[in-house]
Short mmCIF file of C-alpha atoms in Angstrom, two decimals:
data_model
loop_
_atom_site.label_atom_id
_atom_site.label_comp_id
_atom_site.label_asym_id
_atom_site.label_seq_id
_atom_site.Cartn_x
_atom_site.Cartn_y
_atom_site.Cartn_z
CA MET A 159 0.00 0.00 0.00
CA PRO A 160 2.65 2.60 0.87
CA LYS A 161 3.98 4.63 -2.00
CA THR A 162 7.63 4.55 -0.94
CA SER A 163 9.88 3.42 1.88
CA ASN A 164 9.89 6.89 3.43
CA VAL A 165 10.23 6.31 7.18
CA TRP A 166 9.00 9.75 8.20
CA ARG A 167 5.70 9.28 6.41
CA ILE A 168 5.23 5.87 8.01
CA LEU A 169 5.86 7.24 11.49
CA SER A 170 3.67 10.26 10.90
CA ALA A 171 0.71 8.23 9.63
CA SER A 172 1.09 5.74 12.48
CA VAL A 173 1.23 8.45 15.15
CA LEU A 174 -1.79 10.24 13.75
CA SER A 175 -3.88 7.08 13.52
CA ALA A 176 -2.75 5.79 16.92
CA THR A 177 -3.72 9.10 18.53
CA TYR A 178 -7.15 8.91 16.97
CA LEU A 179 -7.70 5.33 18.11
CA ALA A 180 -6.35 5.95 21.62
CA ALA A 181 -8.78 8.82 22.06
CA ALA A 182 -11.70 6.71 20.85
CA ALA A 183 -10.84 3.58 22.87
CA PRO A 184 -8.04 4.23 25.39
CA SER A 185 -8.42 0.90 27.14
CA TYR A 186 -7.39 -0.94 23.99
CA ALA A 187 -4.68 1.42 22.74
CA ILE A 188 -1.81 -0.72 24.06
CA GLU A 189 -2.97 -3.73 22.03
CA ILE A 190 -2.99 -1.87 18.73
CA GLY A 191 0.05 -2.83 16.61
CA PRO A 192 1.65 -0.85 13.77
CA GLU A 193 0.12 -3.05 11.04
CA PHE A 194 -3.36 -2.41 12.40
CA VAL A 195 -2.68 1.31 12.67
CA THR A 196 -1.42 1.53 9.09
CA GLY A 197 -4.34 -0.58 7.88
CA PHE A 198 -6.80 1.69 9.65
CA ALA A 199 -5.15 4.80 8.18
CA TYR A 200 -5.39 3.27 4.70
CA ALA A 201 -9.05 2.29 5.11
CA PHE A 202 -9.98 5.71 6.47
CA GLY A 203 -8.02 7.46 3.70
CA LYS A 204 -9.68 5.28 1.06
CA ILE A 205 -13.15 6.29 2.26
CA ARG A 206 -12.21 9.96 2.11
CA LEU A 207 -10.58 9.50 -1.31
CA HIS A 208 -13.79 8.05 -2.78
CA ALA A 209 -15.96 10.72 -1.15
CA ASP A 210 -13.79 13.63 -2.24
CA SER A 211 -12.28 12.43 -5.52
CA GLY A 212 -14.48 9.66 -6.92
CA ILE A 213 -11.61 7.15 -6.94
CA SER A 214 -13.41 3.91 -6.10
CA THR A 215 -12.16 0.77 -4.38
CA GLU A 216 -12.39 -0.97 -7.76
CA ASP A 217 -10.21 1.74 -9.30
CA LEU A 218 -7.63 1.36 -6.51
CA GLU A 219 -7.49 -2.41 -6.93
CA ASP A 220 -7.14 -2.21 -10.72
CA LEU A 221 -4.46 0.48 -10.54
CA GLY A 222 -2.48 -1.51 -7.98
CA ALA A 223 -2.71 -4.64 -10.15
CA GLY A 224 -1.65 -2.76 -13.28
CA ASN A 225 -5.06 -3.47 -14.83
CA LEU A 226 -5.22 0.00 -16.30
CA GLY A 227 -7.48 -0.64 -19.31
CA PRO A 228 -10.76 -1.01 -17.35
CA VAL A 229 -10.08 2.17 -15.35
CA ARG A 230 -9.43 4.10 -18.55
CA GLN A 231 -12.59 2.72 -20.15
CA ARG A 232 -14.75 3.53 -17.12
CA TYR A 233 -13.59 7.15 -17.16
CA GLU A 234 -14.05 7.41 -20.93
CA ARG A 235 -17.67 6.28 -20.56
CA ILE A 236 -18.24 8.99 -17.95
CA GLY A 237 -16.86 11.72 -20.23
CA TYR A 238 -14.60 14.64 -19.33
CA SER A 239 -17.13 17.06 -17.85
CA PRO A 240 -18.53 14.81 -15.07
CA LEU A 241 -15.06 13.54 -14.04
CA THR A 242 -13.64 14.86 -10.79
CA LEU A 243 -10.35 16.71 -11.06
CA GLN A 244 -8.50 13.68 -9.64
CA GLN A 245 -10.19 11.29 -12.10
CA HIS A 246 -9.32 13.64 -14.98
CA GLN A 247 -5.65 13.83 -13.90
CA LEU A 248 -5.52 10.06 -13.61
CA LEU A 249 -7.08 9.54 -17.05
CA CYS A 250 -4.39 11.73 -18.63
CA ASP A 251 -1.72 9.62 -16.87
CA LEU A 252 -3.31 6.39 -18.12
CA TYR A 253 -3.30 7.67 -21.70
CA GLY A 254 0.39 8.45 -21.28
CA LYS A 255 1.22 4.95 -20.04
CA TYR A 256 -0.79 3.48 -22.92
CA ASN A 257 1.28 5.75 -25.19
CA ASP A 258 -1.85 7.16 -26.82
CA ILE A 259 -0.05 10.45 -27.35
CA GLY A 260 -2.88 12.23 -29.12
CA ALA A 261 -5.45 11.28 -26.48
CA ALA A 262 -3.03 12.29 -23.69
CA GLN A 263 -2.43 15.70 -25.27
CA ALA A 264 -6.16 16.29 -25.73
CA CYS A 265 -6.78 15.17 -22.14
CA LEU A 266 -4.24 17.68 -20.81
CA ASP A 267 -5.74 20.44 -22.96
CA ARG A 268 -9.16 19.75 -21.37
CA LEU A 269 -7.58 19.53 -17.92
CA GLU A 270 -5.67 22.83 -17.96
CA PRO A 271 -8.67 25.19 -17.46
CA ARG A 272 -9.69 23.19 -14.38
CA LEU A 273 -6.42 23.71 -12.53
CA ALA A 274 -6.31 26.43 -9.89
CA GLU A 275 -3.21 25.56 -7.85
CA ASP A 276 0.34 26.22 -9.02
CA ASP A 277 1.45 22.68 -8.09
CA ASP A 278 -1.20 21.18 -10.37
CA ARG A 279 -0.19 23.49 -13.22
CA GLN A 280 3.45 22.51 -12.79
CA ALA A 281 2.48 18.84 -12.88
CA LEU A 282 0.58 19.46 -16.12
CA GLN A 283 3.62 21.17 -17.64
CA GLY A 284 5.76 18.22 -16.55
CA LYS A 285 3.35 15.79 -18.18
CA ARG A 286 3.52 17.75 -21.41
CA ALA A 287 7.31 17.46 -21.22
CA LEU A 288 7.02 13.69 -20.79
CA LEU A 289 4.78 13.50 -23.87
CA TYR A 290 7.39 15.38 -25.87
CA LEU A 291 9.93 12.78 -24.74
CA LYS A 292 7.62 9.94 -25.72
CA SER A 293 7.08 11.42 -29.17
CA GLY A 294 10.79 11.95 -29.83
CA GLU A 295 11.10 15.71 -29.16
CA PRO A 296 13.62 15.93 -26.29
CA SER A 297 14.54 19.57 -26.93
CA GLN A 298 10.93 20.61 -26.37
CA ALA A 299 10.79 18.40 -23.27
CA MET A 300 13.91 20.05 -21.85
CA ARG A 301 12.51 23.53 -22.51
CA LEU A 302 9.35 22.75 -20.54
CA ALA A 303 11.12 20.90 -17.73
CA ALA A 304 13.77 23.59 -17.24
CA GLY A 305 11.44 25.61 -15.04
CA LEU A 306 10.43 22.61 -12.93
CA ARG A 307 13.81 21.60 -11.54
CA ASP A 308 12.92 22.57 -8.00
CA SER A 309 10.78 19.42 -7.86
CA VAL A 310 11.95 15.80 -7.99
CA GLY A 311 9.76 15.01 -10.99
CA GLY A 312 10.92 18.10 -12.87
CA ARG A 313 14.61 17.24 -12.31
CA TYR A 314 13.95 13.69 -13.44
CA VAL A 315 12.24 14.70 -16.69
CA TYR A 316 14.88 17.35 -17.35
CA GLY A 317 17.56 14.70 -16.83
CA LEU A 318 15.89 12.31 -19.28
CA ALA A 319 15.76 15.04 -21.91
CA ALA A 320 19.40 15.99 -21.23
CA ALA A 321 20.49 12.36 -21.65
CA ARG A 322 18.57 12.11 -24.93
CA ILE A 323 20.17 15.18 -26.53
CA GLY A 324 23.70 14.41 -25.35
CA LYS A 325 24.06 16.64 -22.27
CA HIS A 326 25.38 13.71 -20.31
CA ALA A 327 27.15 15.59 -17.55
CA GLU A 328 23.91 17.32 -16.50
CA ALA A 329 21.92 14.09 -16.69
CA ARG A 330 24.59 12.18 -14.74
CA GLU A 331 24.62 14.69 -11.89
CA ILE A 332 20.84 14.46 -11.56
CA ALA A 333 21.04 10.66 -11.68
CA ARG A 334 23.62 10.59 -8.89
CA ARG A 335 21.61 12.89 -6.64
CA LEU A 336 18.37 10.98 -7.11
CA GLY A 337 20.13 7.62 -6.82
CA ARG A 338 21.59 8.52 -3.43
CA ALA A 339 18.15 9.25 -1.93
CA TYR A 340 16.86 6.92 0.74
CA ASP A 341 13.39 7.20 -0.77
CA ALA A 342 12.80 4.26 -3.12
CA GLU A 343 10.83 6.35 -5.60
CA GLN A 344 13.57 8.94 -6.06
CA ALA A 345 16.22 6.23 -6.25
CA PHE A 346 14.17 4.49 -8.95
CA PHE A 347 14.18 7.71 -10.99
CA GLY A 348 17.95 7.89 -10.53
CA ALA A 349 18.36 4.29 -11.73
CA ASN A 350 16.24 5.06 -14.80
CA LEU A 351 18.45 8.02 -15.63
CA HIS A 352 21.55 5.82 -15.35
CA MET A 353 19.84 3.42 -17.78
CA ALA A 354 19.22 6.29 -20.22
CA LEU A 355 22.94 7.13 -20.02
CA GLY A 356 23.97 3.52 -20.65
CA GLU A 357 25.34 3.15 -17.10
CA PHE A 358 23.75 -0.21 -16.42
CA GLU A 359 25.93 -1.32 -13.53
CA SER A 360 25.10 1.91 -11.67
CA ALA A 361 21.41 1.28 -12.30
CA LEU A 362 21.69 -2.29 -11.01
CA GLU A 363 23.50 -1.11 -7.91
CA ILE A 364 20.55 1.13 -7.02
CA LEU A 365 17.88 -1.41 -7.90
CA SER A 366 19.62 -4.13 -5.87
CA ASP A 367 20.37 -1.96 -2.82
CA PRO A 368 19.29 -4.03 0.23
CA GLU A 369 18.06 -0.92 2.03
CA LEU A 370 15.87 0.30 -0.84
CA ARG A 371 14.72 -3.25 -1.74
CA ILE A 372 13.44 -2.17 -5.16
CA ALA A 373 14.45 -5.36 -6.97
CA SER A 374 13.47 -7.69 -4.13
CA ASP A 375 10.11 -6.13 -3.19
CA TYR A 376 8.78 -4.36 -6.27
CA GLY A 377 9.09 -6.82 -9.14
CA LEU A 378 6.36 -8.97 -10.67
CA VAL A 379 6.81 -12.29 -8.86
CA SER A 380 6.73 -13.42 -5.26
CA SER A 381 9.94 -13.98 -3.33
CA ARG A 382 11.00 -16.48 -0.67
CA SER A 383 11.41 -15.58 2.98
CA LEU A 384 11.67 -17.37 6.32
CA PHE A 385 7.89 -17.23 6.45
CA GLY A 386 7.26 -18.64 2.95
CA GLU A 387 6.16 -16.93 -0.26
CA VAL A 388 5.92 -13.14 -0.11
CA GLU A 389 3.89 -11.33 -2.77
CA PRO A 390 5.57 -8.27 -4.32
CA ASP A 391 4.49 -4.90 -2.96
CA VAL A 392 2.83 -2.46 -5.33
CA PHE A 393 5.36 0.15 -6.41
CA ARG A 394 3.72 3.44 -7.34
CA ALA A 395 6.17 5.91 -8.86
CA ASP A 396 4.24 9.18 -9.00
CA VAL A 397 6.50 11.53 -10.95
CA PHE A 398 4.67 14.75 -10.04
CA ASP A 399 3.07 13.77 -6.71
CA GLU A 400 -0.47 14.00 -8.05
CA PHE A 401 -1.97 10.84 -6.60
CA ASN A 402 -1.34 10.89 -2.85
CA PHE A 403 -4.06 10.42 -0.25
CA GLY A 404 -4.60 9.57 3.42
CA PRO A 405 -2.91 10.95 6.56
CA PHE A 406 0.09 13.11 5.57
CA GLU A 407 -0.61 11.92 2.00
CA PHE A 408 1.23 8.72 2.88
CA PHE A 409 -0.62 6.45 0.43
CA SER A 410 -0.88 6.65 -3.34
CA TYR A 411 -3.30 5.55 -6.03
CA ALA A 412 -0.75 6.00 -8.84
CA PRO A 413 -0.69 3.11 -11.35
CA ALA A 414 1.68 0.25 -10.53
CA THR A 415 5.27 0.72 -11.72
CA ASN A 416 6.34 -2.88 -11.03
CA PRO A 417 6.60 -3.85 -14.74
CA TYR A 418 9.15 -1.05 -15.26
CA VAL A 419 11.29 -2.36 -12.40
CA GLU A 420 11.27 -5.83 -13.95
CA PHE A 421 12.15 -4.48 -17.40
CA MET A 422 15.01 -2.36 -16.06
CA LEU A 423 16.50 -5.41 -14.37
CA GLY A 424 16.22 -7.46 -17.57
CA LYS A 425 17.70 -4.75 -19.77
CA ALA A 426 20.57 -4.05 -17.38
CA PHE A 427 21.47 -7.73 -17.01
CA LEU A 428 21.43 -8.14 -20.80
CA GLU A 429 23.80 -5.21 -21.28
CA ILE A 430 26.35 -6.52 -18.78
CA GLY A 431 26.25 -10.02 -20.29
CA LYS A 432 24.15 -11.91 -17.70
CA ARG A 433 21.85 -13.44 -20.27
CA GLU A 434 20.06 -15.99 -18.09
CA SER A 435 19.08 -13.34 -15.57
CA ALA A 436 18.06 -11.04 -18.40
CA GLN A 437 15.77 -13.66 -19.92
CA GLU A 438 14.16 -14.39 -16.57
CA HIS A 439 13.19 -10.76 -16.01
CA LEU A 440 12.19 -9.98 -19.60
CA ASP A 441 9.98 -13.07 -19.79
CA ARG A 442 8.24 -11.97 -16.61
CA VAL A 443 7.34 -8.68 -18.27
CA LEU A 444 6.00 -10.40 -21.39
CA ALA A 445 4.02 -12.84 -19.24
CA TYR A 446 2.48 -9.96 -17.27
CA ARG A 447 -1.23 -10.18 -17.99
CA HIS A 448 -1.72 -6.42 -18.21
CA ILE A 449 1.34 -5.62 -20.33
CA GLU A 450 -0.79 -4.21 -23.18
CA ALA A 451 -1.72 -1.27 -20.92
CA TYR A 452 1.99 -0.29 -20.92
CA ARG A 453 2.62 -0.07 -24.66
CA ASP A 454 5.96 1.77 -24.42
CA LEU A 455 7.26 -0.96 -22.14
CA HIS A 456 5.74 -3.67 -24.33
CA TRP A 457 7.64 -2.83 -27.52
CA MET A 458 10.91 -2.27 -25.63
CA THR A 459 10.65 -5.66 -23.91
CA LEU A 460 9.85 -7.42 -27.19
CA TYR A 461 12.88 -5.76 -28.78
CA GLU A 462 15.28 -6.67 -25.96
CA ARG A 463 13.93 -10.23 -25.96
CA GLY A 464 14.69 -10.43 -29.66
CA ARG A 465 18.22 -9.19 -29.07
CA LEU A 466 18.64 -11.91 -26.46
CA ASP A 467 17.60 -14.63 -28.93
CA GLU A 468 19.87 -13.49 -31.74
CA SER A 469 22.55 -16.03 -32.75
CA ARG A 470 20.87 -18.85 -30.84
CA ASP A 471 17.41 -18.68 -32.47
CA ASP A 472 17.17 -16.12 -35.25
CA ALA A 473 13.62 -17.14 -36.17
CA ALA A 474 12.43 -16.39 -32.65
CA ALA A 475 14.35 -13.12 -32.64
CA MET A 476 12.69 -12.04 -35.88
CA GLU A 477 9.26 -12.78 -34.46
CA TYR A 478 9.98 -10.65 -31.41
CA TYR A 479 11.14 -7.81 -33.68
CA ARG A 480 7.99 -8.08 -35.83
CA ARG A 481 5.81 -7.88 -32.74
CA ALA A 482 7.78 -4.88 -31.45
CA ILE A 483 7.33 -3.07 -34.78
CA ALA A 484 3.58 -3.72 -34.71
CA VAL A 485 3.32 -2.02 -31.30
CA ILE A 486 5.57 0.87 -32.41
CA GLU A 487 3.39 1.55 -35.44
CA GLU A 488 0.23 1.43 -33.32
CA ILE A 489 1.70 4.08 -31.02
CA ARG A 490 2.92 6.18 -33.93
CA GLY A 491 -0.62 6.35 -35.28
CA SER A 492 -1.77 8.12 -32.11
CA ILE A 493 0.69 11.04 -32.46
CA LEU A 494 -0.99 14.14 -33.87
CA THR A 495 1.93 16.21 -35.19
CA GLU A 496 4.21 15.54 -38.15
CA LEU A 497 7.32 16.32 -36.11
CA GLY A 498 6.14 14.02 -33.36
CA ARG A 499 5.54 11.09 -35.72
CA MET A 500 8.89 11.64 -37.40
CA GLY A 501 10.70 11.86 -34.07
CA TYR A 502 8.94 8.85 -32.62
CA VAL A 503 9.86 6.50 -35.46
CA GLY A 504 13.26 8.11 -35.96
CA ASP A 505 14.83 6.82 -32.73
CA LYS A 506 13.36 3.33 -33.22
CA GLN A 507 15.02 2.59 -36.55
CA ARG A 508 17.27 0.07 -34.80
CA VAL A 509 14.28 -2.27 -34.39
CA TYR A 510 13.61 -2.20 -38.13
CA SER A 511 17.30 -2.46 -39.04
CA ASP A 512 17.88 -5.49 -36.78
CA LEU A 513 14.92 -7.30 -38.32
CA ILE A 514 16.00 -6.37 -41.86
CA ARG A 515 19.54 -7.63 -41.18
CA LEU A 516 18.25 -11.00 -39.98
CA LEU A 517 15.80 -11.32 -42.87
CA PHE A 518 18.55 -10.70 -45.42
CA GLY A 519 20.84 -13.12 -43.56
CA SER A 520 18.23 -15.86 -43.73
CA GLY A 521 17.58 -15.35 -47.46
CA GLN A 522 14.20 -13.63 -47.04
CA ALA A 523 15.04 -10.71 -49.35
CA GLU A 524 11.46 -9.83 -50.26
CA GLN A 525 10.39 -9.67 -46.61
CA ALA A 526 13.50 -7.62 -45.86
CA MET A 527 12.57 -5.11 -48.56
CA HIS A 528 9.04 -4.94 -47.20
CA PHE A 529 10.40 -3.73 -43.85
CA VAL A 530 12.88 -1.41 -45.59
CA GLU A 531 9.86 0.22 -47.20
CA ARG A 532 7.97 0.39 -43.91
CA SER A 533 10.89 1.89 -42.03
CA ARG A 534 11.94 4.47 -44.59
CA SER A 535 8.60 5.53 -46.03
CA ARG A 536 7.00 6.31 -42.70
CA THR A 537 8.70 9.64 -42.14
CA LEU A 538 8.61 10.47 -45.87
CA VAL A 539 4.87 9.90 -46.07
CA ASP A 540 4.35 11.92 -42.89
CA VAL A 541 6.20 14.88 -44.38
CA LEU A 542 4.79 14.68 -47.88
CA SER A 543 1.19 13.61 -47.47
CA ARG A 544 -0.04 16.30 -45.08
CA ASP A 545 -2.00 19.33 -46.25
CA ARG A 546 -0.75 22.63 -44.98
CA ALA A 547 -3.14 25.30 -43.73
CA MET A 548 -1.61 28.77 -44.18
CA PRO A 549 -4.43 31.29 -43.77
CA LEU A 550 -3.83 34.90 -44.68
CA ALA A 551 -4.29 37.64 -42.14
CA VAL A 552 -6.65 40.54 -42.70
CA GLY A 553 -4.77 43.38 -44.32
CA ASP A 554 -2.28 41.30 -46.33
CA PRO A 555 -1.30 43.05 -49.59
CA PRO A 556 -3.19 42.39 -52.86
CA GLY A 557 -1.88 39.41 -54.75
CA ALA A 558 -0.79 37.57 -51.57
CA ARG A 559 -3.51 34.93 -51.98
CA ARG A 560 -2.46 34.22 -55.56
CA LEU A 561 1.19 33.86 -54.52
CA LEU A 562 0.24 31.56 -51.67
CA ASP A 563 -1.97 29.42 -53.92
CA ASP A 564 0.89 29.12 -56.44
CA TYR A 565 3.25 28.08 -53.65
CA LEU A 566 0.86 25.42 -52.35
CA ALA A 567 0.26 24.07 -55.86
CA LYS A 568 4.00 23.75 -56.52
CA GLU A 569 4.53 22.14 -53.11
CA ALA A 570 1.77 19.59 -53.80
CA GLU A 571 3.38 18.80 -57.16
CA LEU A 572 6.78 18.25 -55.52
CA ARG A 573 5.24 16.02 -52.85
CA SER A 574 3.58 13.92 -55.52
CA ASP A 575 6.82 13.62 -57.50
CA ALA A 576 8.78 12.63 -54.39
CA LEU A 577 6.29 9.91 -53.48
CA ARG A 578 6.32 8.59 -57.08
CA ILE A 579 10.15 8.51 -57.17
CA ASN A 580 10.29 6.76 -53.81
CA GLN A 581 7.87 4.09 -55.03
CA GLN A 582 9.80 3.59 -58.28
CA LEU A 583 13.09 3.22 -56.39
CA TYR A 584 11.54 0.70 -54.04
CA SER A 585 10.06 -1.31 -56.95
CA ARG A 586 13.36 -1.41 -58.84
CA THR A 587 15.30 -2.46 -55.72
CA ARG A 588 12.76 -5.15 -54.90
CA SER A 589 12.89 -6.52 -58.45
CA ALA A 590 16.69 -6.62 -58.30
CA PHE A 591 16.61 -8.64 -55.07
CA GLN A 592 14.07 -11.06 -56.53
CA ALA A 593 16.40 -11.64 -59.48
CA LEU A 594 19.34 -12.64 -57.25
#
């Protein structure tokens, strides 16, 4: 139930609840243990959460289990206007995890007029920065996150953007500071930044820290203890502290982050050459019954699993790559802007190129050319097939409309020629491969 391992919040919630119970029933106060106190605080906070925010017990259970699809669908059926502010914020977060970029952007646009507090507005700006990262526009993400660096979430997003555009020293300093925190959530953000920088051993050191217990307690499978099987705790990484509730805001209804922990372990082990450990963790992610609600994680896990199978089972590796590409192209279809679609596919070319290399190596030239076409025509079609709206302002000089119309006609002609040439080149290359 707790959001992090923060001792102060645990003590504060326990003291508050124990005081309340002692006042109500002093003769039994000595018999009340810390587990009961925490349980009472959670139950009481849950009642208030539903009354004030509309977050139901069913929502809490689904979010903790990672079963995000039904929550999203329930809120979509309600519609934006009747949603409480907390439900609306949560829906935007769920769209982001599903990597429905267009829906997430529209959700944030509808949310912005409802926000009165500066903290909520900063969280919205941070979420917009995250969407820019997801759609392959790190410079825009860094611009938005630059003013949020007084918060943990803002520093984290700024660090991710810095790592993506090559400002490694800045990103590394943020990673070190977050990674040294005793709080498991902040340390997790630090580990993720080390991953983005390619510093996999540093990430593993944080994830495996026996004090933080991220790897041992927050994965996807139960662990062994002196008392038998222990189910993993729900890990709720709330980047912008939007989803806290209960005494001292100790609890959280943020969606489960456990699949990300498992993926990070698998990816890190693969990069340092511990292939058996890597396969164990990656297979857990793919076996996770709600993985389709985490589409960004889904394609990345499929891709890493394919990398793991290369050289020992190329056919299996190719199938993983095909599945990863299918998810990538689903996500790409949800991005509204040309630049976003171009950026999103642009940094995922390695998935296409690895599949194409294996297809050529196995003699499947026609299939290889099919994926060459899919990988290279995506950004070209995005650039060339979109109409441009360039309205004139009142007061523009006479003849401006004619000049603009001539420009648009020439541009349309060039786009058509470029698409025709691209298709001819593809057809000739494909015919040449078939003749080999």
